[in-house]
Short mmCIF file of C-alpha atoms and ligand atoms in Angstrom, two decimals:
data_model
loop_
_atom_site.label_atom_id
_atom_site.label_comp_id
_atom_site.label_asym_id
_atom_site.label_seq_id
_atom_site.Cartn_x
_atom_site.Cartn_y
_atom_site.Cartn_z
CA MET A 1 87.91 104.98 84.89
CA SER A 2 91.00 106.75 83.70
CA SER A 3 91.13 106.77 79.90
CA GLY A 4 89.37 109.55 77.99
CA SER A 5 87.61 107.01 75.80
CA SER A 6 86.04 105.14 78.73
CA PRO A 7 82.30 105.51 79.22
CA PRO A 8 81.26 107.97 81.93
CA GLY A 9 81.20 106.19 85.27
CA PRO A 10 81.45 106.87 88.96
CA ALA A 11 85.11 107.93 88.99
CA ASP A 12 84.68 110.45 86.17
CA VAL A 13 82.22 112.80 87.78
CA SER A 14 82.15 114.93 90.88
CA ARG A 15 78.35 115.21 91.07
CA VAL A 16 76.10 113.00 89.03
CA THR A 17 73.60 115.10 87.09
CA THR A 18 70.63 114.32 84.87
CA LYS A 19 73.04 114.77 81.96
CA THR A 20 75.39 112.17 83.47
CA VAL A 21 72.67 109.53 83.68
CA GLN A 22 71.72 110.23 80.06
CA GLU A 23 75.37 109.82 79.08
CA MET A 24 75.58 106.60 81.08
CA ARG A 25 72.61 105.23 79.14
CA GLU A 26 74.20 106.22 75.84
CA ALA A 27 77.49 104.60 76.84
CA ASP A 28 75.67 101.50 78.12
CA VAL A 29 76.91 101.97 81.71
CA PRO A 30 74.20 100.68 84.07
CA ILE A 31 72.95 103.23 86.62
CA ALA A 32 72.89 102.13 90.29
CA VAL A 33 70.07 103.64 92.35
CA LEU A 34 69.16 103.01 96.00
CA THR A 35 66.69 104.69 98.30
CA ALA A 36 67.88 106.80 101.22
CA TYR A 37 66.01 108.62 103.94
CA ASP A 38 68.59 109.83 106.46
CA TYR A 39 72.01 111.50 106.68
CA THR A 40 74.09 108.56 107.94
CA SER A 41 72.84 106.04 105.38
CA ALA A 42 73.01 108.58 102.55
CA ARG A 43 76.66 109.18 103.43
CA LEU A 44 77.48 105.46 103.33
CA LEU A 45 75.60 104.82 100.07
CA ASP A 46 77.04 107.92 98.42
CA ARG A 47 80.60 106.97 99.36
CA ALA A 48 80.05 103.41 98.13
CA GLY A 49 79.35 104.75 94.64
CA VAL A 50 75.58 104.80 94.22
CA ASP A 51 74.77 107.07 91.26
CA VAL A 52 71.30 108.21 92.30
CA LEU A 53 69.87 108.44 95.81
CA LEU A 54 66.10 108.25 95.71
CA VAL A 55 64.36 109.77 98.70
CA GLY A 56 61.39 107.47 98.16
CA ASP A 57 58.00 107.76 99.75
CA SER A 58 58.71 104.14 100.70
CA ALA A 59 59.91 105.99 103.82
CA ALA A 60 56.27 105.52 104.82
CA ASN A 61 56.90 101.75 104.97
CA VAL A 62 60.47 101.34 106.14
CA MET A 63 60.90 104.43 108.31
CA ALA A 64 57.39 104.98 109.66
CA GLY A 65 55.94 101.46 109.60
CA HIS A 66 52.86 102.28 107.50
CA GLU A 67 51.33 99.60 105.29
CA THR A 68 51.21 101.83 102.19
CA THR A 69 52.99 104.97 100.98
CA LEU A 70 49.80 107.05 101.06
CA PRO A 71 50.21 108.63 104.51
CA MET A 72 53.52 110.33 103.60
CA THR A 73 53.26 114.13 103.67
CA LEU A 74 55.20 116.78 101.78
CA ASP A 75 56.60 118.11 105.09
CA GLN A 76 57.93 114.63 105.91
CA MET A 77 59.49 114.27 102.43
CA VAL A 78 61.16 117.66 102.86
CA TYR A 79 62.68 116.53 106.16
CA HIS A 80 64.00 113.23 104.76
CA ALA A 81 65.35 114.96 101.63
CA GLN A 82 67.21 117.57 103.71
CA CYS A 83 68.91 114.78 105.67
CA VAL A 84 69.90 112.88 102.51
CA VAL A 85 71.22 115.98 100.73
CA ARG A 86 73.45 116.75 103.74
CA GLY A 87 74.86 113.21 103.53
CA SER A 88 75.64 113.16 99.82
CA ASP A 89 78.54 114.68 97.86
CA ARG A 90 78.33 112.80 94.62
CA ALA A 91 74.94 111.19 93.88
CA LEU A 92 72.06 112.82 92.12
CA VAL A 93 69.34 113.22 94.77
CA VAL A 94 65.78 112.62 93.52
CA VAL A 95 62.80 113.14 95.83
CA ASP A 96 59.36 111.54 95.54
CA LEU A 97 56.39 113.88 95.44
CA PRO A 98 54.11 112.15 97.95
CA PHE A 99 50.48 111.19 97.42
CA GLY A 100 48.26 114.28 97.62
CA SER A 101 50.96 116.76 96.61
CA TYR A 102 50.37 116.78 92.82
CA GLN A 103 47.16 114.90 91.99
CA GLU A 104 45.12 118.14 91.81
CA GLY A 105 47.05 119.16 88.71
CA PRO A 106 50.02 121.12 87.31
CA LYS A 107 49.69 124.07 89.69
CA GLU A 108 49.76 121.92 92.83
CA GLY A 109 52.53 119.73 91.38
CA LEU A 110 54.68 122.74 90.56
CA ARG A 111 54.14 124.24 94.02
CA SER A 112 55.20 120.97 95.66
CA ALA A 113 58.23 120.53 93.39
CA ILE A 114 59.36 124.09 94.12
CA ARG A 115 59.09 123.45 97.88
CA ILE A 116 61.26 120.34 97.54
CA MET A 117 63.88 122.17 95.47
CA LYS A 118 63.96 125.34 97.62
CA GLU A 119 63.90 123.73 101.06
CA THR A 120 66.05 120.64 100.54
CA GLY A 121 68.73 121.31 97.92
CA ALA A 122 67.76 118.11 96.07
CA HIS A 123 68.28 117.90 92.33
CA ALA A 124 65.07 116.42 90.92
CA VAL A 125 61.63 115.12 91.83
CA LYS A 126 59.79 111.91 90.95
CA LEU A 127 56.08 111.37 90.50
CA GLU A 128 53.89 108.41 89.61
CA GLY A 129 51.61 107.92 86.63
CA GLY A 130 51.37 108.34 82.85
CA GLU A 131 49.08 110.42 80.65
CA PRO A 132 47.07 111.91 83.58
CA VAL A 133 50.23 113.54 85.05
CA ALA A 134 51.91 114.48 81.74
CA GLU A 135 50.82 118.14 81.91
CA THR A 136 52.05 118.34 85.48
CA VAL A 137 55.42 116.98 84.36
CA GLU A 138 55.54 119.60 81.58
CA ARG A 139 54.74 122.41 84.01
CA ILE A 140 57.43 121.32 86.51
CA VAL A 141 60.07 120.76 83.81
CA THR A 142 59.27 124.14 82.25
CA ALA A 143 60.00 125.73 85.62
CA GLY A 144 63.48 124.18 85.49
CA VAL A 145 62.99 121.20 87.77
CA PRO A 146 64.04 117.78 86.41
CA VAL A 147 61.36 115.10 86.74
CA MET A 148 61.72 111.32 86.93
CA GLY A 149 58.58 109.37 85.91
CA HIS A 150 57.32 106.11 87.43
CA LEU A 151 55.16 103.54 85.61
CA GLY A 152 54.05 99.96 86.15
CA LEU A 153 53.26 99.19 89.77
CA THR A 154 52.77 102.67 91.19
CA PRO A 155 52.31 102.19 94.95
CA GLN A 156 50.35 105.43 95.43
CA SER A 157 47.55 103.78 93.39
CA ILE A 158 47.58 100.52 95.33
CA TYR A 159 43.90 100.75 96.24
CA ASN A 160 43.07 100.98 92.53
CA TYR A 161 44.92 97.71 91.88
CA GLY A 162 43.99 95.98 95.13
CA THR A 163 47.17 93.88 94.92
CA TYR A 164 50.95 94.25 94.58
CA GLN A 165 51.16 91.68 91.76
CA VAL A 166 53.05 92.20 88.48
CA ARG A 167 51.45 94.92 86.29
CA ALA A 168 50.93 95.10 82.52
CA GLN A 169 50.68 91.37 81.91
CA GLU A 170 47.55 91.90 79.81
CA GLU A 171 48.04 93.44 76.36
CA ALA A 172 45.72 96.41 77.00
CA GLU A 173 47.67 97.51 80.09
CA ALA A 174 51.02 96.86 78.36
CA ASP A 175 49.89 99.02 75.44
CA GLN A 176 48.85 101.82 77.78
CA LEU A 177 52.24 101.60 79.49
CA ARG A 178 54.05 101.92 76.14
CA ARG A 179 51.99 105.04 75.33
CA ASP A 180 52.54 106.47 78.82
CA ALA A 181 56.31 106.01 78.56
CA GLU A 182 56.40 107.91 75.26
CA ARG A 183 54.13 110.62 76.64
CA LEU A 184 56.35 111.07 79.72
CA GLU A 185 59.45 111.32 77.56
CA ALA A 186 57.71 113.93 75.37
CA ALA A 187 56.64 115.81 78.53
CA GLY A 188 60.30 116.15 79.47
CA CYS A 189 61.06 113.43 82.04
CA PHE A 190 64.82 112.85 82.27
CA ALA A 191 64.41 109.21 83.41
CA LEU A 192 61.70 106.67 84.05
CA VAL A 193 61.24 104.08 86.81
CA LEU A 194 59.58 100.85 85.62
CA GLU A 195 58.28 98.86 88.57
CA LYS A 196 57.21 95.21 88.60
CA ILE A 197 56.40 94.63 84.94
CA PRO A 198 57.42 91.75 82.64
CA ALA A 199 61.10 91.90 81.66
CA ALA A 200 60.25 91.70 77.94
CA LEU A 201 57.99 94.75 78.18
CA ALA A 202 60.62 96.72 80.14
CA LYS A 203 63.18 95.87 77.43
CA GLU A 204 60.81 96.99 74.69
CA VAL A 205 60.04 100.28 76.45
CA SER A 206 63.74 100.89 77.16
CA GLU A 207 64.49 100.49 73.46
CA ALA A 208 61.54 102.59 72.34
CA ILE A 209 62.37 105.71 74.37
CA SER A 210 65.64 107.58 74.58
CA ILE A 211 65.74 108.51 78.29
CA PRO A 212 67.21 106.14 80.92
CA THR A 213 64.86 103.53 82.37
CA ILE A 214 65.44 102.40 85.95
CA GLY A 215 63.93 99.03 86.79
CA ILE A 216 62.68 97.48 90.00
CA GLY A 217 61.30 94.01 89.36
CA ALA A 218 61.52 94.78 85.63
CA GLY A 219 64.35 92.48 84.51
CA ALA A 220 67.90 93.15 83.41
CA ALA A 221 67.40 95.18 80.23
CA THR A 222 66.63 98.55 81.82
CA ASP A 223 69.37 101.20 81.90
CA GLY A 224 69.63 101.03 85.67
CA GLN A 225 68.29 99.29 88.75
CA VAL A 226 66.74 100.59 91.95
CA LEU A 227 66.06 98.81 95.23
CA VAL A 228 64.76 99.98 98.57
CA SER A 229 67.99 100.05 100.59
CA HIS A 230 66.36 98.41 103.63
CA ASP A 231 65.48 95.42 101.42
CA ALA A 232 68.89 95.23 99.71
CA LEU A 233 70.76 95.45 103.02
CA GLY A 234 68.49 93.05 104.88
CA LEU A 235 67.17 95.52 107.43
CA SER A 236 63.54 94.78 106.65
CA THR A 237 63.22 91.10 105.87
CA ASP A 238 59.48 90.52 106.23
CA PHE A 239 59.04 91.83 102.64
CA GLU A 240 60.30 89.13 100.27
CA PRO A 241 59.34 89.72 96.65
CA ARG A 242 61.37 87.77 94.11
CA PHE A 243 62.96 90.93 92.66
CA VAL A 244 64.83 91.75 95.88
CA ARG A 245 68.41 90.52 96.18
CA ARG A 246 69.77 90.74 99.73
CA TYR A 247 73.34 92.00 99.72
CA ALA A 248 73.60 91.77 103.51
CA ARG A 249 71.65 90.57 106.53
CA LEU A 250 72.08 93.66 108.68
CA ASP A 251 69.10 92.57 110.76
CA GLU A 252 71.18 89.62 112.05
CA HIS A 253 74.25 91.80 112.73
CA ILE A 254 72.16 94.35 114.61
CA THR A 255 70.29 91.74 116.64
CA ASP A 256 73.57 90.00 117.61
CA ALA A 257 75.22 93.29 118.56
CA VAL A 258 72.26 94.48 120.62
CA GLU A 259 71.93 91.13 122.43
CA GLU A 260 75.63 91.33 123.33
CA TYR A 261 75.19 94.91 124.57
CA VAL A 262 72.19 93.97 126.73
CA ASP A 263 74.19 91.04 128.13
CA ASP A 264 77.18 93.26 128.92
CA VAL A 265 75.01 95.81 130.68
CA ARG A 266 73.20 93.17 132.73
CA SER A 267 76.47 91.49 133.76
CA ARG A 268 78.26 94.85 134.36
CA ARG A 269 80.89 93.99 131.73
CA PHE A 270 80.10 97.36 130.14
CA PRO A 271 81.59 99.85 130.76
CA ASP A 272 85.07 98.75 131.84
CA ASP A 273 87.84 100.94 133.26
CA SER A 274 89.09 102.04 129.83
CA GLU A 275 85.59 103.30 129.04
CA SER A 276 85.25 105.21 132.29
CA TYR A 277 86.60 108.59 133.56
O1 KIV B 1 59.40 105.05 97.03
C1 KIV B 1 60.26 104.31 96.52
O2 KIV B 1 61.14 103.78 97.19
C2 KIV B 1 60.20 104.09 95.08
C3 KIV B 1 61.09 103.02 94.50
C4 KIV B 1 60.64 101.69 94.92
C5 KIV B 1 61.19 103.13 93.03
O3 KIV B 1 59.46 104.73 94.41
#
């Protein structure tokens, strides 16, 4: 974007900040978020113009092969975040506080957030939950660390739900979610992820609060969208919820390439003279 009157967008900023994403919301410029866990992918996503790189605890699923996100440790999140920060020049890097690193309360949450900020160079943390974590959010924000909230389907509570189905379909849960969103905004969150809730509710919440909402399975009315990059790029294709759009089938490209390599090695077509010394 070149004109001074254009809304803030990717070309206008050197490093996306929490202020940038707020400005994007105000200018109605949708915010593009993808997860990242390693240096090489972070570099590609950052250069392709992603606004926010989320070092998600979904690393437990797509990097480590766990069924849930619960096994992820703070040490592991620190490692992934360090790799992503080294690979990014432009995106805002947000890091998930993993299960067991903030549930004891504000003191534990602050200690974990400080570790992330000091040891990784990331720019913000994310944690899951509403009212029960509001004081923790306040404590972390007061210490100068930006916090992204996360409501709706919060995978760290999966054993409470017992299922990955759409949340807040009943009025009581939808009402609680509305209150939680307002409480998180009041606690100082700079943005809020809304996961797997009805599109109409996500729209209502997005209009009721003044911080950016980032949806995943929450319809088109949120201020931004997030996907797990392995899902969007077709690296992990056994997970097929309706909210995932596959922008590539990298699994097929990789399988083809590796089969060709194995073939070349077996038939001694690799290496040839030009690849030898
Ligand atoms: O861990 C993660 O990847 C997330 C996104 C799905 C929002 O929290």
